Amino acid sequence: MKRLTLLRHAKSGDDGLVARDFDRRLNTKGRRAARAIGKHLREGGTHFDRVIASPAVRVAETLEEVSAGYGPGIEPAWERRIYLATADELLDLIHEVPDEADDLLLVGHNPGLEELVLMLVPAQADGDRSAVEEKYPTASVAQIDLDSPHWADVTPGAGRLRRFVRPRDLDPAFGPDQP
């Protein structure tokens, strides 16, 4: 069995100080939320055999904060194809992961991550899938169990959503209307 964990980058600033979307940085709330998610992953005993991440600045900063909460063990391979990728493109990338890795963390952006969860997890699934359909907020984590022993064989509808955790599930201060 394979486990896929999808982490959306944390909240970035809207300060307009950067010319490119790729260079946007996290805001203070985003940094705190990412650190809380890292701590949550550590406390839940989650581990990763492989980490693949978009090289966008806000993703790199998200991983710095997640690592601060999680501790050692999150060392990404930077993959430019994740930036602005569709669900199909992300699935193609997953198909390339070596089978020695059983637990994969993929860190990137919406709408691709949300669409990937909805692609992999059948519609008749539990309430967590409905929460993903509603919104996949920044710094949220979806963990999907896949029955396939090979990443290359992962197909749409083949996953079970193990959990979906939003920062506000850990602390209401991370909710959408909080500073």
PDB file of C-alpha atoms in Angstrom:
ATOM      1  CA  MET A   1       0.000   0.000   0.000  1.00  0.00           C
ATOM      2  CA  LYS A   2       1.132   3.546  -0.791  1.00  0.00           C
ATOM      3  CA  ARG A   3       0.241   6.697   1.116  1.00  0.00           C
ATOM      4  CA  LEU A   4       0.081  10.068  -0.585  1.00  0.00           C
ATOM      5  CA  THR A   5       0.068  13.231   1.524  1.00  0.00           C
ATOM      6  CA  LEU A   6      -0.806  16.461  -0.231  1.00  0.00           C
ATOM      7  CA  LEU A   7       0.116  19.760   1.417  1.00  0.00           C
ATOM      8  CA  ARG A   8      -1.007  23.072  -0.008  1.00  0.00           C
ATOM      9  CA  HIS A   9       1.383  25.956   0.630  1.00  0.00           C
ATOM     10  CA  ALA A  10       0.503  28.254   3.529  1.00  0.00           C
ATOM     11  CA  LYS A  11      -1.086  31.678   3.214  1.00  0.00           C
ATOM     12  CA  SER A  12       0.984  34.152   1.254  1.00  0.00           C
ATOM     13  CA  GLY A  13       0.949  37.918   1.443  1.00  0.00           C
ATOM     14  CA  ASP A  14      -0.970  40.181  -0.895  1.00  0.00           C
ATOM     15  CA  ASP A  15       1.392  43.073  -0.502  1.00  0.00           C
ATOM     16  CA  GLY A  16       2.023  43.537  -4.223  1.00  0.00           C
ATOM     17  CA  LEU A  17       5.743  43.932  -3.646  1.00  0.00           C
ATOM     18  CA  VAL A  18       6.800  41.142  -5.988  1.00  0.00           C
ATOM     19  CA  ALA A  19       6.508  41.165  -9.737  1.00  0.00           C
ATOM     20  CA  ARG A  20       5.947  37.415 -10.160  1.00  0.00           C
ATOM     21  CA  ASP A  21       3.416  35.114  -8.501  1.00  0.00           C
ATOM     22  CA  PHE A  22       6.227  32.554  -8.149  1.00  0.00           C
ATOM     23  CA  ASP A  23       8.078  34.893  -5.747  1.00  0.00           C
ATOM     24  CA  ARG A  24       5.226  35.567  -3.302  1.00  0.00           C
ATOM     25  CA  ARG A  25       6.218  35.040   0.350  1.00  0.00           C
ATOM     26  CA  LEU A  26       4.223  33.751   3.307  1.00  0.00           C
ATOM     27  CA  ASN A  27       2.476  36.149   5.626  1.00  0.00           C
ATOM     28  CA  THR A  28       2.678  35.862   9.414  1.00  0.00           C
ATOM     29  CA  LYS A  29      -0.516  33.824   9.720  1.00  0.00           C
ATOM     30  CA  GLY A  30       0.721  31.459   7.017  1.00  0.00           C
ATOM     31  CA  ARG A  31       3.990  30.881   8.864  1.00  0.00           C
ATOM     32  CA  ARG A  32       2.154  30.062  12.104  1.00  0.00           C
ATOM     33  CA  ALA A  33      -0.301  27.754  10.335  1.00  0.00           C
ATOM     34  CA  ALA A  34       2.465  25.846   8.534  1.00  0.00           C
ATOM     35  CA  ARG A  35       4.349  25.329  11.793  1.00  0.00           C
ATOM     36  CA  ALA A  36       1.145  24.051  13.460  1.00  0.00           C
ATOM     37  CA  ILE A  37       0.583  21.597  10.588  1.00  0.00           C
ATOM     38  CA  GLY A  38       4.158  20.346  10.954  1.00  0.00           C
ATOM     39  CA  LYS A  39       3.640  19.771  14.675  1.00  0.00           C
ATOM     40  CA  HIS A  40       0.347  17.989  13.955  1.00  0.00           C
ATOM     41  CA  LEU A  41       2.033  15.672  11.433  1.00  0.00           C
ATOM     42  CA  ARG A  42       4.785  14.845  13.928  1.00  0.00           C
ATOM     43  CA  GLU A  43       2.341  14.182  16.772  1.00  0.00           C
ATOM     44  CA  GLY A  44       0.319  11.931  14.464  1.00  0.00           C
ATOM     45  CA  GLY A  45       3.387   9.802  13.738  1.00  0.00           C
ATOM     46  CA  THR A  46       3.373  10.692  10.051  1.00  0.00           C
ATOM     47  CA  HIS A  47       6.621  10.050   8.198  1.00  0.00           C
ATOM     48  CA  PHE A  48       7.698  10.452   4.587  1.00  0.00           C
ATOM     49  CA  ASP A  49      10.006   8.363   2.446  1.00  0.00           C
ATOM     50  CA  ARG A  50      10.060  11.026  -0.240  1.00  0.00           C
ATOM     51  CA  VAL A  51       9.113  14.714  -0.455  1.00  0.00           C
ATOM     52  CA  ILE A  52       8.543  16.478  -3.758  1.00  0.00           C
ATOM     53  CA  ALA A  53       7.757  20.193  -3.782  1.00  0.00           C
ATOM     54  CA  SER A  54       7.162  23.120  -6.060  1.00  0.00           C
ATOM     55  CA  PRO A  55      10.134  25.507  -5.951  1.00  0.00           C
ATOM     56  CA  ALA A  56       7.875  28.571  -5.584  1.00  0.00           C
ATOM     57  CA  VAL A  57       9.023  30.817  -2.739  1.00  0.00           C
ATOM     58  CA  ARG A  58       5.810  30.355  -0.732  1.00  0.00           C
ATOM     59  CA  VAL A  59       6.195  26.549  -0.915  1.00  0.00           C
ATOM     60  CA  ALA A  60       9.834  26.678   0.198  1.00  0.00           C
ATOM     61  CA  GLU A  61       8.872  28.924   3.118  1.00  0.00           C
ATOM     62  CA  THR A  62       5.940  26.622   3.959  1.00  0.00           C
ATOM     63  CA  LEU A  63       8.315  23.682   4.173  1.00  0.00           C
ATOM     64  CA  GLU A  64      10.712  25.654   6.388  1.00  0.00           C
ATOM     65  CA  GLU A  65       7.889  26.304   8.855  1.00  0.00           C
ATOM     66  CA  VAL A  66       6.445  22.781   8.599  1.00  0.00           C
ATOM     67  CA  SER A  67       9.936  21.433   9.319  1.00  0.00           C
ATOM     68  CA  ALA A  68      10.224  23.711  12.351  1.00  0.00           C
ATOM     69  CA  GLY A  69       7.090  22.077  13.769  1.00  0.00           C
ATOM     70  CA  TYR A  70       7.788  18.569  12.496  1.00  0.00           C
ATOM     71  CA  GLY A  71      11.499  18.240  13.107  1.00  0.00           C
ATOM     72  CA  PRO A  72      14.109  16.582  10.878  1.00  0.00           C
ATOM     73  CA  GLY A  73      13.056  14.406   7.983  1.00  0.00           C
ATOM     74  CA  ILE A  74      11.464  16.761   5.475  1.00  0.00           C
ATOM     75  CA  GLU A  75      14.008  17.247   2.721  1.00  0.00           C
ATOM     76  CA  PRO A  76      12.335  18.001  -0.587  1.00  0.00           C
ATOM     77  CA  ALA A  77      13.262  17.304  -4.140  1.00  0.00           C
ATOM     78  CA  TRP A  78      12.286  20.524  -5.929  1.00  0.00           C
ATOM     79  CA  GLU A  79      10.147  19.933  -8.994  1.00  0.00           C
ATOM     80  CA  ARG A  80       9.224  22.877 -11.219  1.00  0.00           C
ATOM     81  CA  ARG A  81       6.416  20.883 -12.879  1.00  0.00           C
ATOM     82  CA  ILE A  82       4.334  21.111  -9.678  1.00  0.00           C
ATOM     83  CA  TYR A  83       3.987  24.883  -9.996  1.00  0.00           C
ATOM     84  CA  LEU A  84       0.521  25.513 -11.503  1.00  0.00           C
ATOM     85  CA  ALA A  85       0.121  21.811 -12.379  1.00  0.00           C
ATOM     86  CA  THR A  86      -3.250  20.275 -13.121  1.00  0.00           C
ATOM     87  CA  ALA A  87      -4.434  17.112 -11.389  1.00  0.00           C
ATOM     88  CA  ASP A  88      -3.465  15.073 -14.465  1.00  0.00           C
ATOM     89  CA  GLU A  89       0.037  16.558 -14.479  1.00  0.00           C
ATOM     90  CA  LEU A  90       0.423  15.835 -10.762  1.00  0.00           C
ATOM     91  CA  LEU A  91      -0.714  12.250 -11.316  1.00  0.00           C
ATOM     92  CA  ASP A  92       1.892  11.900 -14.093  1.00  0.00           C
ATOM     93  CA  LEU A  93       4.536  13.074 -11.614  1.00  0.00           C
ATOM     94  CA  ILE A  94       3.315  10.582  -8.993  1.00  0.00           C
ATOM     95  CA  HIS A  95       3.625   7.805 -11.577  1.00  0.00           C
ATOM     96  CA  GLU A  96       7.381   8.560 -11.738  1.00  0.00           C
ATOM     97  CA  VAL A  97       8.014   8.064  -7.999  1.00  0.00           C
ATOM     98  CA  PRO A  98      10.215   5.038  -7.288  1.00  0.00           C
ATOM     99  CA  ASP A  99       8.396   2.155  -5.613  1.00  0.00           C
ATOM    100  CA  GLU A 100      10.898   2.092  -2.723  1.00  0.00           C
ATOM    101  CA  ALA A 101       8.990   5.085  -1.361  1.00  0.00           C
ATOM    102  CA  ASP A 102       5.767   4.072   0.369  1.00  0.00           C
ATOM    103  CA  ASP A 103       4.911   7.452   1.899  1.00  0.00           C
ATOM    104  CA  LEU A 104       5.052  10.453  -0.425  1.00  0.00           C
ATOM    105  CA  LEU A 105       4.573  14.099   0.534  1.00  0.00           C
ATOM    106  CA  LEU A 106       3.701  16.325  -2.414  1.00  0.00           C
ATOM    107  CA  VAL A 107       3.705  20.074  -1.687  1.00  0.00           C
ATOM    108  CA  GLY A 108       2.167  22.506  -4.112  1.00  0.00           C
ATOM    109  CA  HIS A 109      -0.718  24.683  -5.156  1.00  0.00           C
ATOM    110  CA  ASN A 110      -4.393  24.844  -5.858  1.00  0.00           C
ATOM    111  CA  PRO A 111      -6.442  24.139  -7.839  1.00  0.00           C
ATOM    112  CA  GLY A 112      -4.267  21.150  -8.799  1.00  0.00           C
ATOM    113  CA  LEU A 113      -4.050  19.597  -5.324  1.00  0.00           C
ATOM    114  CA  GLU A 114      -7.777  19.850  -4.666  1.00  0.00           C
ATOM    115  CA  GLU A 115      -8.556  18.421  -8.091  1.00  0.00           C
ATOM    116  CA  LEU A 116      -6.120  15.562  -7.477  1.00  0.00           C
ATOM    117  CA  VAL A 117      -7.870  14.586  -4.230  1.00  0.00           C
ATOM    118  CA  LEU A 118     -11.241  14.650  -5.996  1.00  0.00           C
ATOM    119  CA  MET A 119      -9.794  12.596  -8.862  1.00  0.00           C
ATOM    120  CA  LEU A 120      -8.263   9.926  -6.636  1.00  0.00           C
ATOM    121  CA  VAL A 121     -11.022   9.593  -4.011  1.00  0.00           C
ATOM    122  CA  PRO A 122     -14.410   8.270  -5.223  1.00  0.00           C
ATOM    123  CA  ALA A 123     -17.425  10.568  -4.871  1.00  0.00           C
ATOM    124  CA  GLN A 124     -19.269   8.201  -2.498  1.00  0.00           C
ATOM    125  CA  ALA A 125     -16.515   8.692   0.072  1.00  0.00           C
ATOM    126  CA  ASP A 126     -16.983  10.135   3.566  1.00  0.00           C
ATOM    127  CA  GLY A 127     -17.427  13.689   4.810  1.00  0.00           C
ATOM    128  CA  ASP A 128     -13.765  14.600   4.481  1.00  0.00           C
ATOM    129  CA  ARG A 129     -14.098  14.435   0.700  1.00  0.00           C
ATOM    130  CA  SER A 130     -17.033  16.824   0.928  1.00  0.00           C
ATOM    131  CA  ALA A 131     -14.855  19.214   2.932  1.00  0.00           C
ATOM    132  CA  VAL A 132     -12.239  19.076   0.159  1.00  0.00           C
ATOM    133  CA  GLU A 133     -14.955  19.772  -2.428  1.00  0.00           C
ATOM    134  CA  GLU A 134     -16.036  22.786  -0.429  1.00  0.00           C
ATOM    135  CA  LYS A 135     -12.537  24.263  -0.128  1.00  0.00           C
ATOM    136  CA  TYR A 136      -8.909  23.176   0.174  1.00  0.00           C
ATOM    137  CA  PRO A 137      -7.528  26.080   2.238  1.00  0.00           C
ATOM    138  CA  THR A 138      -3.899  27.087   2.424  1.00  0.00           C
ATOM    139  CA  ALA A 139      -1.665  24.896   4.642  1.00  0.00           C
ATOM    140  CA  SER A 140      -4.223  22.069   4.549  1.00  0.00           C
ATOM    141  CA  VAL A 141      -3.168  18.429   4.395  1.00  0.00           C
ATOM    142  CA  ALA A 142      -4.940  15.522   2.704  1.00  0.00           C
ATOM    143  CA  GLN A 143      -3.695  11.967   3.248  1.00  0.00           C
ATOM    144  CA  ILE A 144      -4.800   9.345   0.752  1.00  0.00           C
ATOM    145  CA  ASP A 145      -4.270   5.594   1.071  1.00  0.00           C
ATOM    146  CA  LEU A 146      -3.722   3.842  -2.253  1.00  0.00           C
ATOM    147  CA  ASP A 147      -4.040   0.070  -2.630  1.00  0.00           C
ATOM    148  CA  SER A 148      -1.487  -0.133  -5.417  1.00  0.00           C
ATOM    149  CA  PRO A 149       2.019  -1.401  -4.619  1.00  0.00           C
ATOM    150  CA  HIS A 150       3.319   0.702  -7.547  1.00  0.00           C
ATOM    151  CA  TRP A 151       3.078   4.468  -7.941  1.00  0.00           C
ATOM    152  CA  ALA A 152       2.956   3.973 -11.698  1.00  0.00           C
ATOM    153  CA  ASP A 153      -0.327   2.061 -11.326  1.00  0.00           C
ATOM    154  CA  VAL A 154      -2.223   4.704  -9.333  1.00  0.00           C
ATOM    155  CA  THR A 155      -5.478   5.490 -11.139  1.00  0.00           C
ATOM    156  CA  PRO A 156      -8.400   7.881 -10.631  1.00  0.00           C
ATOM    157  CA  GLY A 157     -10.841   6.614  -8.033  1.00  0.00           C
ATOM    158  CA  ALA A 158      -8.302   4.270  -6.429  1.00  0.00           C
ATOM    159  CA  GLY A 159      -7.776   6.182  -3.188  1.00  0.00           C
ATOM    160  CA  ARG A 160      -9.306   6.409   0.266  1.00  0.00           C
ATOM    161  CA  LEU A 161      -9.106   9.737   2.036  1.00  0.00           C
ATOM    162  CA  ARG A 162      -7.535   8.890   5.369  1.00  0.00           C
ATOM    163  CA  ARG A 163      -7.803  12.436   6.691  1.00  0.00           C
ATOM    164  CA  PHE A 164      -8.139  16.044   5.697  1.00  0.00           C
ATOM    165  CA  VAL A 165      -6.811  18.604   8.163  1.00  0.00           C
ATOM    166  CA  ARG A 166      -7.102  22.353   7.827  1.00  0.00           C
ATOM    167  CA  PRO A 167      -5.162  24.723  10.073  1.00  0.00           C
ATOM    168  CA  ARG A 168      -8.436  25.951  11.580  1.00  0.00           C
ATOM    169  CA  ASP A 169      -9.174  22.359  12.660  1.00  0.00           C
ATOM    170  CA  LEU A 170      -6.109  22.636  14.906  1.00  0.00           C
ATOM    171  CA  ASP A 171      -6.794  26.165  16.160  1.00  0.00           C
ATOM    172  CA  PRO A 172      -9.791  28.407  15.331  1.00  0.00           C
ATOM    173  CA  ALA A 173      -7.392  31.367  15.180  1.00  0.00           C
ATOM    174  CA  PHE A 174      -6.337  30.061  11.762  1.00  0.00           C
ATOM    175  CA  GLY A 175      -9.876  30.439  10.424  1.00  0.00           C
ATOM    176  CA  PRO A 176     -10.582  32.533   7.331  1.00  0.00           C
ATOM    177  CA  ASP A 177     -11.784  35.603   9.206  1.00  0.00           C
ATOM    178  CA  GLN A 178      -8.902  35.717  11.669  1.00  0.00           C
ATOM    179  CA  PRO A 179      -5.866  38.007  11.200  1.00  0.00           C
TER     180      PRO A 179
END
